[in-house]
Short mmCIF file of C-alpha atoms and ligand atoms in Angstrom, two decimals:
data_model
loop_
_atom_site.label_atom_id
_atom_site.label_comp_id
_atom_site.label_asym_id
_atom_site.label_seq_id
_atom_site.Cartn_x
_atom_site.Cartn_y
_atom_site.Cartn_z
CA MET A 599 36.99 130.96 -51.64
CA GLU A 600 38.83 128.87 -54.14
CA VAL A 601 39.31 125.15 -53.57
CA PRO A 602 42.41 123.70 -55.21
CA ALA A 603 41.54 121.18 -57.90
CA SER A 604 44.01 118.68 -56.49
CA PHE A 605 42.17 118.77 -53.18
CA VAL A 606 38.88 117.99 -54.92
CA VAL A 607 40.45 115.11 -56.81
CA VAL A 608 42.03 113.65 -53.71
CA SER A 609 38.76 113.95 -51.79
CA LEU A 610 36.87 112.25 -54.60
CA LEU A 611 39.40 109.43 -54.76
CA LEU A 612 39.32 109.05 -51.00
CA SER A 613 35.53 108.88 -50.87
CA CYS A 614 35.56 106.29 -53.67
CA PHE A 615 38.13 104.28 -51.78
CA VAL A 616 36.17 104.45 -48.53
CA GLY A 617 32.99 103.58 -50.42
CA THR A 618 34.39 100.46 -52.01
CA SER A 619 36.61 99.26 -49.22
CA TYR A 620 33.81 99.04 -46.70
CA GLY A 621 33.09 95.36 -46.19
CA VAL A 622 30.90 93.25 -43.98
CA TYR A 623 32.34 90.03 -42.58
CA PHE A 624 29.99 87.12 -42.15
CA SER A 625 31.62 86.23 -38.84
CA SER A 626 30.64 89.66 -37.48
CA LEU A 627 26.93 89.05 -37.99
CA ASN A 628 24.60 87.82 -35.28
CA LYS A 629 22.29 84.93 -36.01
CA THR A 630 19.09 86.67 -35.00
CA LEU A 631 16.80 85.11 -37.60
CA ILE A 632 15.15 81.73 -37.27
CA VAL A 633 14.85 80.21 -40.73
CA THR A 634 13.19 76.98 -41.74
CA ALA A 635 12.64 75.37 -45.13
CA THR A 636 10.46 72.44 -46.15
CA PRO A 637 13.04 70.02 -47.57
CA LYS A 638 13.93 67.25 -45.16
CA GLN A 639 17.49 66.27 -44.44
CA GLY A 640 18.80 64.42 -47.49
CA GLN A 641 15.73 65.02 -49.63
CA VAL A 642 16.29 65.17 -53.38
CA LEU A 643 14.39 67.87 -55.25
CA LYS A 644 14.07 68.51 -58.95
CA ALA A 645 14.97 71.89 -60.43
CA GLY A 646 12.20 73.51 -62.43
CA GLU A 647 9.58 71.34 -60.70
CA ASP A 648 9.79 71.01 -56.95
CA LYS A 649 9.03 73.77 -54.48
CA ILE A 650 10.70 74.98 -51.32
CA THR A 651 8.72 76.87 -48.71
CA VAL A 652 10.87 79.09 -46.52
CA THR A 653 9.70 80.70 -43.29
CA TRP A 654 11.63 83.20 -41.22
CA ARG A 655 11.20 85.26 -38.06
CA PHE A 656 13.16 87.31 -35.59
CA ASN A 657 14.51 85.35 -32.60
CA LYS A 658 12.84 87.13 -29.71
CA THR A 659 15.48 86.11 -27.18
CA TYR A 660 17.48 89.02 -28.65
CA PRO A 661 16.56 92.35 -27.05
CA ALA A 662 13.72 94.30 -28.63
CA GLY A 663 15.11 96.90 -31.02
CA THR A 664 17.99 94.71 -32.16
CA ASP A 665 16.17 94.57 -35.48
CA SER A 666 15.52 98.31 -35.75
CA SER A 667 17.94 98.71 -38.66
CA TYR A 668 16.62 95.71 -40.60
CA LYS A 669 15.09 96.92 -43.82
CA THR A 670 14.96 93.95 -46.15
CA ILE A 671 15.33 90.20 -45.85
CA LYS A 672 17.14 88.42 -48.64
CA ILE A 673 16.64 84.67 -48.86
CA LYS A 674 19.38 82.72 -50.63
CA LEU A 675 20.05 79.17 -51.73
CA CYS A 676 23.56 78.23 -50.59
CA TYR A 677 26.08 75.52 -51.39
CA ALA A 678 26.90 73.01 -48.66
CA PRO A 679 30.62 72.34 -48.13
CA VAL A 680 30.43 69.00 -49.99
CA SER A 681 29.40 70.87 -53.17
CA GLN A 682 32.08 73.55 -52.75
CA LYS A 683 35.00 71.16 -52.59
CA ASP A 684 37.47 71.75 -55.45
CA ARG A 685 35.21 74.47 -56.86
CA SER A 686 36.86 77.82 -56.19
CA TRP A 687 33.97 79.63 -57.87
CA ARG A 688 31.71 78.54 -54.97
CA LYS A 689 34.22 79.33 -52.25
CA THR A 690 33.18 80.64 -48.85
CA VAL A 691 34.90 83.93 -48.01
CA ASP A 692 34.25 85.70 -44.72
CA LEU A 693 34.18 89.07 -46.50
CA LEU A 694 30.64 88.84 -47.84
CA LYS A 695 31.31 90.85 -50.97
CA LYS A 696 33.65 88.07 -52.11
CA ASP A 697 31.66 85.17 -50.70
CA LYS A 698 30.37 82.68 -53.27
CA THR A 699 28.46 80.41 -50.91
CA CYS A 700 25.00 81.78 -51.68
CA PRO A 701 24.80 82.90 -55.31
CA HIS A 702 21.19 81.90 -55.88
CA LYS A 703 18.59 84.43 -54.88
CA ILE A 704 15.26 83.01 -53.74
CA VAL A 705 13.45 86.21 -52.78
CA ALA A 706 13.85 89.62 -51.14
CA ARG A 707 11.10 90.92 -48.86
CA PRO A 708 10.61 93.96 -46.63
CA TYR A 709 11.55 93.04 -43.08
CA ALA A 710 8.87 91.84 -40.68
CA ALA A 711 9.61 90.26 -37.30
CA SER A 712 7.18 87.38 -37.83
CA ASN A 713 4.72 85.69 -40.19
CA ASN A 714 7.07 85.46 -43.12
CA THR A 715 6.71 82.66 -45.60
CA PHE A 716 7.58 82.27 -49.24
CA THR A 717 7.17 79.33 -51.61
CA TRP A 718 9.68 79.10 -54.41
CA THR A 719 9.76 76.76 -57.36
CA ILE A 720 13.41 75.82 -57.74
CA GLU A 721 14.53 77.64 -60.86
CA ARG A 722 15.43 75.64 -63.93
CA ASP A 723 19.03 76.90 -64.03
CA ILE A 724 19.93 75.75 -60.51
CA PRO A 725 22.82 73.26 -60.81
CA SER A 726 22.90 69.84 -59.18
CA ALA A 727 24.37 70.24 -55.70
CA VAL A 728 23.76 69.96 -51.99
CA TYR A 729 22.24 73.09 -50.49
CA PHE A 730 20.85 74.89 -47.47
CA VAL A 731 18.90 78.14 -47.15
CA ARG A 732 20.25 81.33 -45.59
CA ALA A 733 18.53 84.65 -44.88
CA PHE A 734 20.31 87.98 -44.61
CA ALA A 735 18.83 91.04 -42.98
CA VAL A 736 20.11 94.17 -44.75
CA ASN A 737 19.83 97.78 -43.64
CA ALA A 738 18.80 100.85 -45.64
CA GLU A 739 22.34 101.04 -47.08
CA ASP A 740 22.01 97.47 -48.39
CA GLN A 741 24.62 96.16 -45.93
CA GLN A 742 24.14 92.82 -44.23
CA VAL A 743 23.42 93.28 -40.52
CA ALA A 744 22.22 89.84 -39.39
CA TYR A 745 21.48 86.38 -40.71
CA GLY A 746 19.78 83.06 -40.11
CA GLN A 747 20.06 79.69 -41.82
CA THR A 748 18.44 76.28 -41.98
CA THR A 749 21.66 74.47 -41.13
CA ASP A 750 24.01 74.55 -38.13
CA ALA A 751 27.20 76.60 -37.85
CA HIS A 752 29.22 73.79 -39.48
CA LYS A 753 26.75 73.57 -42.38
CA SER A 754 26.33 69.85 -41.76
CA THR A 755 22.67 69.40 -40.79
CA ASN A 756 19.41 69.78 -42.71
CA LEU A 757 21.07 69.71 -46.10
CA PHE A 758 19.12 68.80 -49.20
CA GLU A 759 19.96 68.01 -52.78
CA VAL A 760 18.80 69.61 -56.00
CA GLN A 761 18.92 67.61 -59.18
CA ALA A 762 19.46 69.83 -62.21
CA ILE A 763 17.18 69.77 -65.18
CA THR A 764 19.88 68.41 -67.54
CA GLY A 765 18.99 65.00 -68.87
CA ARG A 766 15.47 65.00 -67.52
CA HIS A 767 13.29 67.15 -69.71
CA VAL A 768 15.51 67.15 -72.72
CA SER A 769 12.79 65.98 -75.11
CA LEU A 770 10.41 68.63 -73.80
CA ASP A 771 13.07 71.32 -74.14
CA VAL A 772 13.90 70.18 -77.67
CA ALA A 773 10.21 70.31 -78.54
CA SER A 774 9.89 73.85 -77.23
CA ILE A 775 13.00 75.00 -79.10
CA CYS A 776 11.64 73.49 -82.34
CA PHE A 777 8.32 75.16 -81.72
CA SER A 778 9.99 78.56 -81.19
CA ALA A 779 12.04 78.12 -84.34
CA PHE A 780 8.88 77.21 -86.23
CA SER A 781 7.12 80.35 -84.95
CA ILE A 782 9.99 82.57 -86.05
CA VAL A 783 10.08 80.99 -89.50
CA SER A 784 6.34 81.35 -89.96
CA LEU A 785 6.43 84.95 -88.77
CA ALA A 786 9.24 85.73 -91.23
CA GLY A 787 7.22 84.01 -93.97
CA PHE A 788 4.18 86.04 -93.08
CA PHE A 789 6.06 89.34 -93.32
CA TYR A 790 7.63 88.29 -96.61
CA MET A 791 4.20 87.56 -98.08
CA GLU A 792 2.83 90.84 -96.77
CA LYS A 793 5.74 92.75 -98.32
CA ARG A 794 5.22 91.04 -101.69
CA LYS A 795 1.52 91.87 -101.58
CA GLY A 796 2.45 95.49 -100.79
CA LYS A 797 4.75 95.70 -103.82
CA LYS A 798 2.11 94.44 -106.27
C1 LIG B 360 25.95 91.29 -32.34
O1 LIG B 360 25.57 91.23 -30.97
C2 LIG B 360 26.49 91.86 -30.11
C3 LIG B 360 26.05 91.61 -28.68
O2 LIG B 360 24.66 91.70 -28.58
C4 LIG B 360 26.55 93.36 -30.43
O3 LIG B 360 27.49 94.01 -29.60
C5 LIG B 360 26.99 93.51 -31.91
O4 LIG B 360 26.98 94.87 -32.28
C6 LIG B 360 26.08 92.73 -32.81
N1 LIG B 360 26.60 92.76 -34.16
C7 LIG B 360 25.93 93.28 -35.20
C8 LIG B 360 26.61 93.24 -36.51
O5 LIG B 360 24.81 93.75 -35.08
C1 LIG B 361 17.48 82.22 -30.29
O1 LIG B 361 18.67 82.84 -29.82
C2 LIG B 361 19.19 82.27 -28.64
C3 LIG B 361 20.35 83.12 -28.19
O2 LIG B 361 21.33 83.24 -29.18
C4 LIG B 361 19.57 80.84 -28.89
O3 LIG B 361 20.09 80.24 -27.70
C5 LIG B 361 18.34 80.06 -29.37
O4 LIG B 361 18.70 78.75 -29.71
C6 LIG B 361 17.73 80.76 -30.57
N1 LIG B 361 16.48 80.10 -30.90
C7 LIG B 361 16.30 79.42 -32.04
C8 LIG B 361 14.96 78.77 -32.21
O5 LIG B 361 17.18 79.33 -32.89
C1 LIG B 362 0.57 86.34 -37.80
O1 LIG B 362 -0.49 85.65 -38.44
C2 LIG B 362 -1.50 85.23 -37.54
C3 LIG B 362 -2.51 84.39 -38.31
O2 LIG B 362 -2.64 84.81 -39.62
C4 LIG B 362 -2.13 86.46 -36.88
O3 LIG B 362 -3.12 86.05 -35.96
C5 LIG B 362 -1.06 87.26 -36.16
O4 LIG B 362 -1.60 88.44 -35.63
C6 LIG B 362 0.08 87.61 -37.11
N1 LIG B 362 1.16 88.23 -36.38
C7 LIG B 362 1.78 89.33 -36.80
C8 LIG B 362 2.86 89.85 -35.91
O5 LIG B 362 1.52 89.88 -37.87
#
């Protein structure tokens, strides 16, 4: 049996469209994860130096089996509303694919209902801002199916601040850049000498 080419093309286009138009809305997710993090309300932490320990577990008041589709837990560092103001590139969008609230990945771990803990040194490129921590449970298709967070629904409690590295370790950074440059120059010099020796 012959299948018209146009039919194939249309089907392909349709499947692409369906594939890309599928979207998960944050407001549709249930908060079934209990997430805590070590920073205290209002604490100021230094990027590249200080650590955050995150723990998470399934809230057992939800019926057993609610978590049967959970495959992976993704822990994210998220901007609090005060650090999103006038910054469209950090905007919260209910459609998670377009959401910019939580751009900083802390860790991804296979799902377990309890005994989950992870200690993260705040990465050096994390900008100065006020943050909270959110966890997403994703299924085998990598779609978000549930969440939990260290703050309340209004994102107003348990917020902490990260101070970026800029202006703190500048001298150290300059020293390491100079050192790298020196290594490259000496390596180049070494090869040059070797080449000259080879020619002789
Ligand atoms: C959230 O919970 C409700 C009620 O238990 C359930 O009907 C719904 O499917 C859940 N949503 C998701 C995304 O799992
Ligand atoms: C667990 O879920 C229930 C029902 O949604 C909620 O009332 C309770 O506060 C949650 N427990 C924690 C520790 O968040
Ligand atoms: C969690 O850890 C404790 C202590 O390490 C252990 O006794 C317990 O069995 C663990 N629970 C699960 C569900 O792995």
